[in-house]
Amino acid sequence: MNEDGTGLLTIGELARLTGVPVKTIRSWSDQDLLPPAARTPAGYRLYGPDAPARLEIVRSLRELGIGLTAIRSVLHRERTVAETAEQWADALDAQIRTLRLQSAVLRSVAARGSAAEELPYMTELARLSARERRRIITDFVEDALDGVDAPAYRSGLLAATPDLPDDPTPEQIGAWIELAALVREPELRAALRRLAEYSARTAPPAGEPDAKSEPYAPEERHAPGASHTTTEPRTAAAPDPAMQEQAAQEQAAQEQAAQGQAAARVAELMRVRGEAAVAAGIAPDSPAAEPVIAELVAAWLPTQTGTADPPTEDNPAARARLLEQLETAAEPVVERYWQLLCTVTGRPAPPRWDTAGAWTTAALRAHPRPYGLDRSAFDGTDPDRVLRAYEQVTRDVAALVAAVRPEDLALPTPCAGWSVRQLLDHMVWENLMATSIAEDAPRDDHTADHLGDDHRAAFDDSVRAALAAFTGSGMLRRTYGPYEAPGAMIVQQVVVELLAHGWDLARATGAPTGLAPEAAEETLAAARRIYGAAPRTEGSSFAPERPAPPGASATDRLAAFLGRDPA
């Protein structure tokens, strides 16, 4: 209060009372937000008792980002605080969306390492309307599928439009920018065209009746909304053709949706079974893979009734067609296309198919025709003997690994064009994978580098971990997978792998190949029992058996059985 007893405050007193700088109070006063109540004879401003409260209102509204003109309207009771708050909240939302857009573009630029020349294009892409985004995808699909008679496939692609939500996340903006760049890539266009051509090639001829596409006879159709238990007499007036056509279209749509759902269930079954087989250590060309393939083919056959010349039973032709479908669909760039579309629209991304797809296609190549599973391949595996064989084989192989010099790592080997380093990495992986199965936590990092800078330590460590897991988890006396493959047989497969690859390493480095003589003979017998019934076809783990020279060691004969040339 002013000392003159009037109850008025000078501008300095008001500033000290509220903590608002004098300069700010003077500016707000000049803009009619805080008019003075009076002035001194010398012209200095004086403020009334309500000034502190009014000043707090102005300060609060300014801190919320509301403009001076809007604040003036509130103070002059031209607009309510609620009306002003709603207006400015909408404005802030728009500003936030703009900032998120800018942030997403900048993060995309940083992640992609974009050049300065790309900035205008990326910013323009992020600002496109929903209609403009749809036009980009529509033009891309029509161009990629031009001239291909695959209406269902085309419709499916066109139905998936990149509709960003009103408030997209930076991830969604980034995915849209990447998607817009991806559809300009010839690789994606070519991949989609191959899939469309396959769809056209396997579709039934136009007008050909089949269980999925033949419309019901006119007397069996029902008008939309009619009960399927209607008792309308058959002598009623002729049905309306337009209603008949609409009913037929609805029926076809329902059948197509049901077929799509059935195909999705089969795809999910393939993913689950394939990943389970990998987790259980079932080699694609081992006898244990056959029942998995038989189950998948049986589930897949009903989904083919709407295709040209549909297979009706599990036979070589059916397996060849399924293999062709899987190989045709194995397009990583198309998988990325759908992943980006899901991210843009906020839908869950489809499960990854790479692990299961690779296993299933390899198993189909190895098992081109059905045959009964001989469970004797699972029998006769003595856990204690398997453990001793593992110890003996890894002892001799570890000695070979220890002798590998850094300059030897680039040498070629007899195995699938691998270098010594690649071979060693695979051997370490075999140990690590078996360890993870024993620990009920199967690994999926097959393509990672498992050697690091010290191949000797990497191999020794993997052997120690495997031995600890085999003996500590009870793996050697447990079963794994839907077909209950014995854990001892899984370990025996590892013994076969390590002894065969040890032979590869010995040949690559010029070392003697007569490894683990105490265990080699029984390991060869195990390999014949496990892999003897598996066809040696393209994509199999092993080439056709080679003849072994007279007097060859058991390890040399194992190499010959698995397709190496021991001569």
Coordinates of C-alpha atoms in Angstrom, one line a residue:
M1 CA 0.0 0.0 0.0
N2 CA 1.2 3.4 -0.8
E3 CA 2.4 5.4 2.1
D4 CA -0.1 8.2 1.3
G5 CA -2.9 6.0 2.5
T6 CA -4.8 5.8 -0.8
G7 CA -4.3 2.0 -1.1
L8 CA -2.7 2.5 -4.5
L9 CA 0.5 0.9 -5.5
T10 CA 3.4 2.4 -7.5
I11 CA 4.7 0.3 -10.4
G12 CA 7.8 -0.5 -8.3
E13 CA 5.8 -1.7 -5.4
L14 CA 3.6 -3.9 -7.6
A15 CA 6.7 -5.4 -9.1
R16 CA 8.2 -6.2 -5.7
L17 CA 4.9 -7.7 -4.6
T18 CA 4.3 -10.0 -7.6
G19 CA 7.9 -10.6 -8.8
V20 CA 7.0 -9.4 -12.3
P21 CA 9.6 -7.0 -13.7
V22 CA 8.8 -3.3 -14.0
K23 CA 9.5 -3.4 -17.7
T24 CA 6.9 -6.2 -18.2
I25 CA 4.2 -4.4 -16.1
R26 CA 4.8 -1.2 -18.1
S27 CA 4.4 -3.1 -21.4
W28 CA 1.2 -4.9 -20.3
S29 CA -0.2 -1.6 -19.1
D30 CA 0.6 0.0 -22.4
Q31 CA -1.4 -2.8 -24.1
D32 CA -4.5 -2.3 -21.9
L33 CA -4.0 -5.5 -20.0
L34 CA -3.3 -3.8 -16.7
P35 CA -4.5 -0.2 -16.9
P36 CA -3.4 2.1 -14.0
A37 CA -6.0 3.2 -11.5
A38 CA -4.5 6.7 -11.3
R39 CA -1.4 8.8 -11.8
T40 CA 0.7 11.0 -9.5
P41 CA 0.9 14.7 -10.2
A42 CA 4.3 13.9 -11.9
G43 CA 2.5 11.4 -14.2
Y44 CA 3.7 8.1 -12.6
R45 CA 1.3 5.2 -12.7
L46 CA -0.6 4.0 -9.6
Y47 CA -2.4 0.6 -9.5
G48 CA -5.4 -0.4 -7.4
P49 CA -5.8 -3.2 -4.9
D50 CA -7.0 -5.6 -7.6
A51 CA -3.9 -5.1 -9.7
P52 CA -1.9 -8.1 -8.2
A53 CA -4.7 -10.6 -8.9
R54 CA -5.2 -9.2 -12.4
L55 CA -1.4 -9.4 -13.0
E56 CA -1.4 -13.0 -11.9
I57 CA -4.1 -13.8 -14.4
V58 CA -2.2 -12.2 -17.2
R59 CA 1.0 -13.9 -16.2
S60 CA -0.7 -17.4 -16.0
L61 CA -2.3 -17.0 -19.4
R62 CA 1.0 -15.8 -21.0
E63 CA 2.8 -18.8 -19.5
L64 CA 0.2 -21.1 -21.2
G65 CA 1.2 -19.5 -24.5
I66 CA -2.0 -17.4 -25.0
G67 CA -1.5 -14.2 -27.0
L68 CA -2.0 -10.7 -25.7
T69 CA -5.0 -10.0 -27.9
A70 CA -6.8 -13.1 -26.5
I71 CA -5.9 -12.2 -22.9
R72 CA -7.3 -8.7 -23.5
S73 CA -10.6 -10.2 -24.7
V74 CA -10.8 -12.3 -21.5
L75 CA -10.0 -9.4 -19.2
H76 CA -12.6 -7.2 -21.0
R77 CA -15.1 -10.1 -20.7
E78 CA -15.5 -10.3 -24.4
R79 CA -14.6 -14.1 -24.2
T80 CA -14.6 -16.5 -21.4
V81 CA -11.5 -18.2 -20.1
A82 CA -12.9 -21.6 -21.2
E83 CA -13.5 -20.4 -24.7
T84 CA -10.0 -18.9 -25.0
A85 CA -8.4 -22.0 -23.4
E86 CA -10.2 -24.3 -26.0
Q87 CA -9.1 -22.1 -28.9
W88 CA -5.5 -22.0 -27.8
A89 CA -5.4 -25.7 -26.9
D90 CA -6.4 -26.4 -30.5
A91 CA -3.7 -24.1 -31.7
L92 CA -1.1 -25.7 -29.5
D93 CA -2.2 -29.2 -30.7
A94 CA -1.6 -28.0 -34.3
Q95 CA 1.8 -26.6 -33.3
I96 CA 2.7 -29.9 -31.5
R97 CA 1.8 -31.9 -34.7
T98 CA 4.0 -29.6 -36.7
L99 CA 6.9 -30.0 -34.3
R100 CA 6.5 -33.8 -34.3
L101 CA 6.4 -33.7 -38.1
Q102 CA 9.6 -31.7 -38.1
S103 CA 11.2 -34.0 -35.5
A104 CA 10.3 -37.1 -37.5
V105 CA 11.7 -35.6 -40.7
L106 CA 14.9 -34.7 -38.9
R107 CA 15.3 -38.1 -37.3
S108 CA 14.6 -39.8 -40.6
V109 CA 17.3 -37.6 -42.2
A110 CA 19.7 -38.5 -39.4
A111 CA 18.9 -42.3 -39.6
R112 CA 19.1 -42.5 -43.4
G113 CA 22.1 -40.2 -43.8
S114 CA 20.1 -38.1 -46.3
A115 CA 21.8 -35.5 -48.4
A116 CA 20.7 -31.9 -48.2
E117 CA 19.1 -32.2 -51.6
E118 CA 16.6 -34.8 -50.2
L119 CA 15.3 -32.5 -47.4
P120 CA 12.6 -30.7 -49.5
Y121 CA 11.3 -34.0 -50.9
M122 CA 11.2 -35.6 -47.5
T123 CA 9.4 -32.6 -45.9
E124 CA 6.9 -32.6 -48.7
L125 CA 6.2 -36.3 -48.3
A126 CA 5.5 -35.8 -44.6
R127 CA 3.0 -33.0 -45.3
L128 CA 0.9 -34.9 -47.9
S129 CA -2.8 -35.4 -47.3
A130 CA -4.3 -38.8 -46.9
R131 CA -5.7 -38.6 -50.5
E132 CA -2.2 -37.8 -51.8
R133 CA -0.6 -40.6 -49.9
R134 CA -3.2 -43.1 -51.3
R135 CA -2.6 -41.8 -54.8
I136 CA 1.2 -42.6 -54.5
I137 CA 0.4 -46.2 -53.4
T138 CA -2.3 -46.6 -56.1
D139 CA -0.1 -45.4 -58.9
F140 CA 2.7 -47.6 -57.7
V141 CA 0.5 -50.8 -57.6
E142 CA -1.2 -50.1 -60.9
D143 CA 2.2 -49.5 -62.6
A144 CA 3.8 -52.6 -61.0
L145 CA 0.9 -54.9 -62.0
D146 CA 0.2 -53.3 -65.3
G147 CA -1.0 -56.1 -67.7
V148 CA -1.1 -58.8 -65.1
D149 CA -4.5 -60.5 -64.8
A150 CA -4.6 -60.8 -61.0
P151 CA -7.7 -58.8 -59.8
A152 CA -7.8 -60.4 -56.3
Y153 CA -4.1 -59.7 -55.7
R154 CA -4.4 -56.2 -57.1
S155 CA -7.5 -55.5 -54.9
G156 CA -5.6 -56.7 -51.8
L157 CA -2.7 -54.3 -52.5
L158 CA -5.0 -51.4 -53.2
A159 CA -7.0 -52.0 -50.0
A160 CA -3.9 -51.5 -47.9
T161 CA -3.6 -47.7 -47.9
P162 CA -1.1 -45.8 -45.7
D163 CA -3.6 -43.8 -43.6
L164 CA -1.6 -41.9 -41.0
P165 CA -3.6 -41.1 -37.8
D166 CA -4.4 -37.4 -37.1
D167 CA -1.6 -37.4 -34.5
P168 CA 1.1 -39.6 -36.0
T169 CA 4.2 -40.6 -34.0
P170 CA 7.7 -39.9 -35.2
E171 CA 8.0 -43.7 -36.0
Q172 CA 4.9 -43.5 -38.2
I173 CA 6.2 -40.5 -40.0
G174 CA 9.5 -42.1 -40.5
A175 CA 7.9 -45.3 -41.8
W176 CA 5.9 -43.3 -44.3
I177 CA 8.9 -41.5 -45.6
E178 CA 10.8 -44.9 -46.0
L179 CA 7.7 -46.4 -47.6
A180 CA 7.4 -43.6 -50.1
A181 CA 11.1 -44.1 -51.0
L182 CA 10.6 -47.9 -51.2
V183 CA 7.8 -47.8 -53.7
R184 CA 10.2 -46.0 -56.1
E185 CA 12.6 -49.0 -56.0
P186 CA 12.6 -51.3 -59.1
E187 CA 13.3 -54.3 -56.8
L188 CA 9.9 -53.9 -55.0
R189 CA 8.0 -53.4 -58.2
A190 CA 9.6 -56.5 -59.7
A191 CA 8.9 -58.6 -56.6
L192 CA 5.2 -57.6 -56.5
R193 CA 4.9 -58.3 -60.1
R194 CA 6.3 -61.8 -59.7
L195 CA 3.8 -62.5 -56.9
A196 CA 0.9 -61.1 -59.0
E197 CA 2.0 -63.3 -62.0
Y198 CA 2.1 -66.3 -59.7
S199 CA -1.4 -65.5 -58.5
A200 CA -2.6 -65.1 -62.1
R201 CA -1.0 -68.4 -63.1
T202 CA -2.5 -70.4 -60.3
A203 CA -6.0 -68.9 -60.4
P204 CA -8.8 -71.1 -61.9
P205 CA -9.8 -70.2 -65.5
A206 CA -12.5 -67.5 -65.7
G207 CA -16.0 -69.0 -65.2
E208 CA -14.7 -72.4 -64.1
P209 CA -16.8 -73.7 -61.1
D210 CA -15.0 -74.5 -57.9
A211 CA -15.8 -74.8 -54.3
K212 CA -14.7 -71.2 -53.6
S213 CA -15.8 -69.2 -56.5
E214 CA -19.0 -70.8 -58.0
P215 CA -22.0 -68.7 -57.0
Y216 CA -25.1 -70.4 -55.7
A217 CA -27.9 -71.2 -58.1
P218 CA -30.6 -68.4 -58.2
E219 CA -33.1 -70.4 -56.2
E220 CA -30.5 -71.0 -53.4
R221 CA -29.6 -67.3 -53.0
H222 CA -31.1 -65.1 -50.3
A223 CA -31.7 -61.3 -50.6
P224 CA -29.6 -59.3 -48.2
G225 CA -31.0 -59.5 -44.7
A226 CA -33.3 -62.5 -45.5
S227 CA -33.3 -65.5 -43.2
H228 CA -31.7 -68.7 -44.4
T229 CA -34.8 -70.4 -43.0
T230 CA -37.3 -68.5 -45.2
T231 CA -40.3 -70.5 -46.5
E232 CA -41.2 -68.2 -49.4
P233 CA -42.7 -70.4 -52.1
R234 CA -40.7 -71.0 -55.2
T235 CA -43.6 -69.8 -57.4
A236 CA -43.1 -66.2 -56.1
A237 CA -42.4 -63.4 -58.5
A238 CA -39.1 -63.5 -60.4
P239 CA -36.2 -62.3 -58.2
D240 CA -34.8 -58.9 -58.8
P241 CA -31.5 -59.3 -60.9
A242 CA -29.9 -56.4 -59.0
M243 CA -30.6 -58.0 -55.7
Q244 CA -29.3 -61.4 -57.0
E245 CA -26.1 -59.7 -58.1
Q246 CA -25.6 -58.0 -54.8
A247 CA -26.2 -61.2 -52.9
A248 CA -23.7 -63.0 -55.1
Q249 CA -21.1 -60.3 -54.5
E250 CA -21.7 -60.5 -50.7
Q251 CA -21.4 -64.3 -50.8
A252 CA -18.2 -64.1 -52.9
A253 CA -16.8 -61.6 -50.4
Q254 CA -17.6 -63.8 -47.5
E255 CA -16.0 -66.8 -49.1
Q256 CA -12.9 -64.8 -50.0
A257 CA -12.7 -63.6 -46.4
A258 CA -13.1 -67.1 -45.1
Q259 CA -10.4 -68.4 -47.5
G260 CA -8.1 -65.6 -46.5
Q261 CA -8.6 -66.5 -42.8
A262 CA -7.9 -70.1 -43.5
A263 CA -4.7 -69.2 -45.3
A264 CA -3.7 -67.0 -42.5
R265 CA -4.2 -69.9 -40.0
V266 CA -2.1 -72.2 -42.1
A267 CA 0.7 -69.5 -42.4
E268 CA 0.6 -69.1 -38.6
L269 CA 0.8 -72.9 -38.2
M270 CA 3.8 -73.0 -40.5
R271 CA 5.5 -70.3 -38.5
V272 CA 4.9 -72.0 -35.2
R273 CA 5.9 -75.4 -36.3
G274 CA 9.0 -74.2 -38.2
E275 CA 10.2 -72.2 -35.3
A276 CA 9.5 -75.1 -32.9
A277 CA 11.5 -77.4 -35.2
V278 CA 14.4 -75.0 -35.2
A279 CA 14.2 -74.6 -31.4
A280 CA 14.2 -78.4 -31.0
G281 CA 17.3 -78.8 -33.2
I282 CA 15.4 -80.8 -35.9
A283 CA 17.4 -80.7 -39.0
P284 CA 15.3 -80.0 -42.1
D285 CA 16.6 -83.1 -43.8
S286 CA 16.4 -85.4 -40.8
P287 CA 13.6 -88.1 -40.4
A288 CA 12.1 -86.0 -37.6
A289 CA 11.2 -83.3 -40.1
E290 CA 8.9 -85.5 -42.1
P291 CA 5.9 -85.6 -39.7
V292 CA 6.1 -81.8 -39.4
I293 CA 6.0 -81.4 -43.2
A294 CA 3.1 -84.0 -43.4
E295 CA 1.1 -82.0 -40.9
L296 CA 1.7 -78.7 -42.7
V297 CA 0.8 -80.1 -46.1
A298 CA -2.4 -81.6 -44.7
A299 CA -3.4 -78.2 -43.2
W300 CA -2.5 -76.4 -46.5
L301 CA -4.4 -78.6 -48.9
P302 CA -7.9 -77.3 -48.1
T303 CA -6.7 -73.7 -48.9
Q304 CA -6.0 -74.7 -52.5
T305 CA -9.6 -75.6 -53.6
G306 CA -10.0 -72.3 -55.3
T307 CA -6.8 -72.6 -57.4
A308 CA -6.2 -74.1 -60.8
D309 CA -5.9 -77.9 -60.7
P310 CA -6.0 -78.0 -56.9
P311 CA -4.1 -80.8 -55.2
T312 CA -6.2 -83.1 -53.1
E313 CA -3.7 -85.3 -51.3
D314 CA -0.1 -85.2 -50.0
N315 CA 2.0 -86.3 -52.9
P316 CA 5.1 -85.1 -54.8
A317 CA 3.0 -82.7 -56.9
A318 CA 1.4 -81.1 -53.8
R319 CA 4.7 -80.7 -52.0
A320 CA 6.2 -79.2 -55.2
R321 CA 3.4 -76.6 -55.4
L322 CA 3.7 -75.7 -51.7
L323 CA 7.5 -75.3 -52.1
E324 CA 6.9 -73.1 -55.1
Q325 CA 4.5 -70.9 -53.2
L326 CA 6.9 -70.5 -50.3
E327 CA 9.8 -69.7 -52.6
T328 CA 7.7 -67.2 -54.6
A329 CA 6.6 -65.5 -51.4
A330 CA 10.1 -65.3 -50.0
E331 CA 10.6 -61.7 -50.9
P332 CA 12.3 -59.7 -48.1
V333 CA 11.5 -56.4 -49.9
V334 CA 7.8 -57.2 -49.9
E335 CA 7.9 -58.2 -46.3
R336 CA 9.5 -54.8 -45.5
Y337 CA 6.7 -53.1 -47.6
W338 CA 4.0 -54.7 -45.4
Q339 CA 5.9 -54.0 -42.2
L340 CA 6.1 -50.3 -43.1
L341 CA 2.4 -50.2 -44.0
C342 CA 1.6 -51.7 -40.6
T343 CA 3.8 -49.2 -38.8
V344 CA 2.2 -46.2 -40.7
T345 CA -1.3 -47.3 -39.9
G346 CA -0.6 -48.4 -36.4
R347 CA -1.6 -52.1 -37.0
P348 CA 0.5 -54.9 -35.5
A349 CA 3.3 -55.9 -37.8
P350 CA 3.0 -59.5 -39.2
P351 CA 5.3 -62.0 -37.5
R352 CA 8.6 -62.5 -39.1
W353 CA 8.7 -65.5 -41.4
D354 CA 12.4 -65.8 -42.1
T355 CA 13.4 -68.5 -39.6
A356 CA 10.3 -70.7 -40.1
G357 CA 10.3 -70.1 -43.9
A358 CA 13.9 -71.1 -44.4
W359 CA 13.4 -74.3 -42.3
T360 CA 10.1 -75.2 -44.1
T361 CA 11.5 -74.7 -47.6
A362 CA 14.6 -76.7 -46.8
A363 CA 12.5 -79.5 -45.3
L364 CA 10.3 -79.6 -48.4
R365 CA 13.3 -79.8 -50.7
A366 CA 14.7 -82.6 -48.6
H367 CA 11.4 -84.5 -48.4
P368 CA 9.8 -84.1 -51.9
R369 CA 7.5 -87.1 -51.3
P370 CA 5.8 -88.4 -48.1
Y371 CA 7.1 -91.4 -46.3
G372 CA 6.4 -92.9 -42.9
L373 CA 8.6 -91.8 -40.1
D374 CA 10.8 -94.6 -38.9
R375 CA 11.0 -93.9 -35.2
S376 CA 13.8 -96.3 -34.9
A377 CA 16.0 -93.3 -35.9
F378 CA 15.1 -92.1 -32.4
D379 CA 15.9 -95.3 -30.7
G380 CA 19.2 -96.9 -29.7
T381 CA 20.8 -93.7 -28.5
D382 CA 22.7 -94.3 -25.3
P383 CA 23.0 -90.9 -23.4
D384 CA 26.2 -91.9 -21.7
R385 CA 27.9 -93.0 -24.9
V386 CA 26.7 -89.9 -26.7
L387 CA 28.3 -87.7 -24.0
R388 CA 31.6 -89.6 -24.3
A389 CA 31.5 -89.3 -28.0
Y390 CA 31.0 -85.5 -27.7
E391 CA 33.9 -85.2 -25.3
Q392 CA 36.2 -87.3 -27.6
V393 CA 35.2 -85.4 -30.8
T394 CA 35.5 -82.0 -29.3
R395 CA 38.9 -82.9 -27.7
D396 CA 40.4 -83.6 -31.2
V397 CA 38.6 -80.8 -33.0
A398 CA 39.7 -78.3 -30.3
A399 CA 43.3 -79.4 -31.0
L400 CA 42.7 -78.6 -34.7
V401 CA 41.1 -75.2 -33.9
A402 CA 44.1 -74.3 -31.6
A403 CA 46.5 -74.9 -34.5
V404 CA 44.6 -72.5 -36.8
R405 CA 46.7 -69.4 -37.5
P406 CA 45.2 -66.0 -38.2
E407 CA 46.4 -66.3 -41.8
D408 CA 44.5 -69.6 -42.1
L409 CA 41.1 -68.1 -41.5
A410 CA 40.6 -67.1 -45.1
L411 CA 41.5 -70.5 -46.5
P412 CA 38.7 -72.4 -48.4
T413 CA 37.2 -75.5 -47.0
P414 CA 35.3 -78.5 -48.6
C415 CA 32.1 -77.3 -46.9
A416 CA 29.7 -75.3 -49.0
G417 CA 32.2 -72.7 -50.1
W418 CA 32.9 -71.6 -46.5
S419 CA 36.2 -70.2 -45.4
V420 CA 37.9 -71.6 -42.4
R421 CA 36.6 -68.7 -40.4
Q422 CA 33.0 -69.3 -41.5
L423 CA 33.4 -73.0 -40.7
L424 CA 34.7 -72.3 -37.2
D425 CA 31.9 -69.8 -36.6
H426 CA 29.3 -72.5 -37.6
M427 CA 30.9 -75.0 -35.3
V428 CA 30.8 -72.6 -32.4
W429 CA 27.1 -71.9 -33.3
E430 CA 26.3 -75.6 -33.2
N431 CA 27.6 -75.8 -29.6
L432 CA 25.8 -72.6 -28.6
M433 CA 22.5 -73.7 -30.2
A434 CA 22.6 -77.1 -28.5
T435 CA 23.3 -75.3 -25.2
S436 CA 20.4 -73.0 -25.7
I437 CA 18.0 -75.9 -26.5
A438 CA 19.2 -77.6 -23.3
E439 CA 18.4 -74.4 -21.4
D440 CA 15.0 -74.1 -23.0
A441 CA 15.9 -70.7 -24.5
P442 CA 16.7 -71.4 -28.2
R443 CA 18.9 -68.9 -29.9
D444 CA 18.0 -67.1 -33.2
D445 CA 21.2 -65.3 -33.9
H446 CA 22.6 -67.7 -36.5
T447 CA 23.9 -64.9 -38.7
A448 CA 25.8 -63.2 -35.9
D449 CA 29.6 -63.3 -35.4
H450 CA 30.2 -66.0 -32.8
L451 CA 34.0 -66.0 -33.1
G452 CA 35.1 -62.5 -32.2
D453 CA 38.8 -61.9 -32.1
D454 CA 39.9 -65.2 -30.6
H455 CA 38.6 -68.3 -32.4
R456 CA 40.3 -70.6 -30.0
A457 CA 38.7 -69.2 -26.9
A458 CA 35.3 -69.0 -28.7
F459 CA 35.4 -72.7 -29.5
D460 CA 36.7 -73.8 -26.1
D461 CA 34.1 -71.6 -24.3
S462 CA 31.3 -73.0 -26.4
V463 CA 32.3 -76.6 -25.7
R464 CA 32.5 -75.9 -21.9
A465 CA 29.1 -74.3 -22.0
A466 CA 27.6 -77.2 -23.9
L467 CA 29.0 -79.9 -21.7
A468 CA 27.7 -78.0 -18.6
A469 CA 24.3 -77.7 -20.2
F470 CA 24.1 -81.3 -21.3
T471 CA 24.9 -82.7 -17.9
G472 CA 23.2 -80.0 -15.8
S473 CA 19.8 -79.8 -17.5
G474 CA 19.0 -83.4 -18.0
M475 CA 18.9 -82.8 -21.8
L476 CA 20.4 -86.2 -22.6
R477 CA 17.3 -88.0 -21.1
R478 CA 14.6 -85.5 -22.1
T479 CA 12.6 -85.2 -25.3
Y480 CA 12.0 -82.0 -27.4
G481 CA 9.6 -80.7 -30.0
P482 CA 6.1 -81.9 -31.0
Y483 CA 7.4 -85.3 -32.1
E484 CA 9.4 -85.9 -28.9
A485 CA 12.9 -86.1 -30.4
P486 CA 15.2 -87.4 -27.7
G487 CA 17.7 -84.9 -26.4
A488 CA 20.4 -87.5 -26.7
M489 CA 19.7 -87.7 -30.5
I490 CA 20.0 -83.9 -30.7
V491 CA 23.4 -84.0 -29.1
Q492 CA 24.3 -86.9 -31.3
Q493 CA 23.5 -84.7 -34.3
V494 CA 25.9 -82.1 -32.9
V495 CA 28.6 -84.8 -32.6
V496 CA 28.0 -85.7 -36.3
E497 CA 28.2 -82.1 -37.3
L498 CA 31.4 -81.4 -35.3
L499 CA 33.2 -84.5 -36.5
A500 CA 32.2 -83.8 -40.2
H501 CA 33.3 -80.2 -39.9
G502 CA 36.4 -81.2 -38.1
W503 CA 37.2 -83.3 -41.1
D504 CA 36.6 -80.2 -43.3
L505 CA 38.9 -78.2 -41.1
A506 CA 41.6 -80.8 -41.2
R507 CA 41.4 -81.0 -45.0
A508 CA 41.5 -77.1 -45.3
T509 CA 44.6 -76.8 -43.0
G510 CA 46.5 -80.0 -44.2
A511 CA 46.1 -81.8 -40.8
P512 CA 45.4 -85.6 -40.5
T513 CA 41.7 -86.4 -40.9
G514 CA 41.5 -89.5 -38.6
L515 CA 39.8 -87.7 -35.8
A516 CA 38.4 -89.2 -32.6
P517 CA 39.0 -92.9 -33.6
E518 CA 37.3 -94.1 -30.4
A519 CA 34.0 -92.3 -31.3
A520 CA 34.1 -92.1 -35.2
E521 CA 32.7 -95.6 -35.9
E522 CA 29.6 -95.2 -33.7
T523 CA 29.2 -91.6 -34.9
L524 CA 29.1 -92.9 -38.5
A525 CA 26.5 -95.5 -37.5
A526 CA 24.4 -92.7 -35.9
A527 CA 24.7 -90.6 -39.0
R528 CA 23.4 -93.5 -41.1
R529 CA 20.6 -94.0 -38.7
I530 CA 19.6 -90.4 -38.5
Y531 CA 20.1 -89.3 -42.1
G532 CA 20.0 -92.5 -44.0
A533 CA 16.3 -92.1 -45.1
A534 CA 16.6 -88.4 -45.9
P535 CA 16.7 -87.7 -49.7
R536 CA 19.9 -86.0 -50.9
T537 CA 18.3 -83.2 -52.9
E538 CA 19.0 -79.5 -53.6
G539 CA 18.9 -77.6 -50.4
S540 CA 19.7 -80.5 -48.2
S541 CA 22.4 -80.4 -45.6
F542 CA 24.4 -83.1 -47.4
A543 CA 25.3 -83.9 -50.9
P544 CA 24.9 -87.5 -52.3
E545 CA 27.1 -90.1 -50.7
R546 CA 30.6 -90.5 -52.2
P547 CA 32.6 -93.8 -52.3
A548 CA 35.3 -94.1 -49.7
P549 CA 38.7 -95.6 -50.7
P550 CA 39.7 -98.9 -49.3
G551 CA 41.1 -98.7 -45.8
A552 CA 39.6 -95.3 -45.1
S553 CA 39.2 -94.3 -41.5
A554 CA 35.8 -94.1 -39.9
T555 CA 36.0 -90.3 -40.1
D556 CA 36.8 -90.4 -43.8
R557 CA 33.9 -92.7 -44.4
L558 CA 31.6 -90.3 -42.4
A559 CA 32.8 -87.5 -44.7
A560 CA 32.0 -89.6 -47.8
F561 CA 28.6 -90.6 -46.4
L562 CA 27.8 -86.9 -46.0
G563 CA 28.9 -86.0 -49.5
R564 CA 32.5 -85.1 -49.2
D565 CA 35.2 -86.5 -51.4
P566 CA 37.8 -88.3 -49.1
A567 CA 40.1 -89.2 -52.0

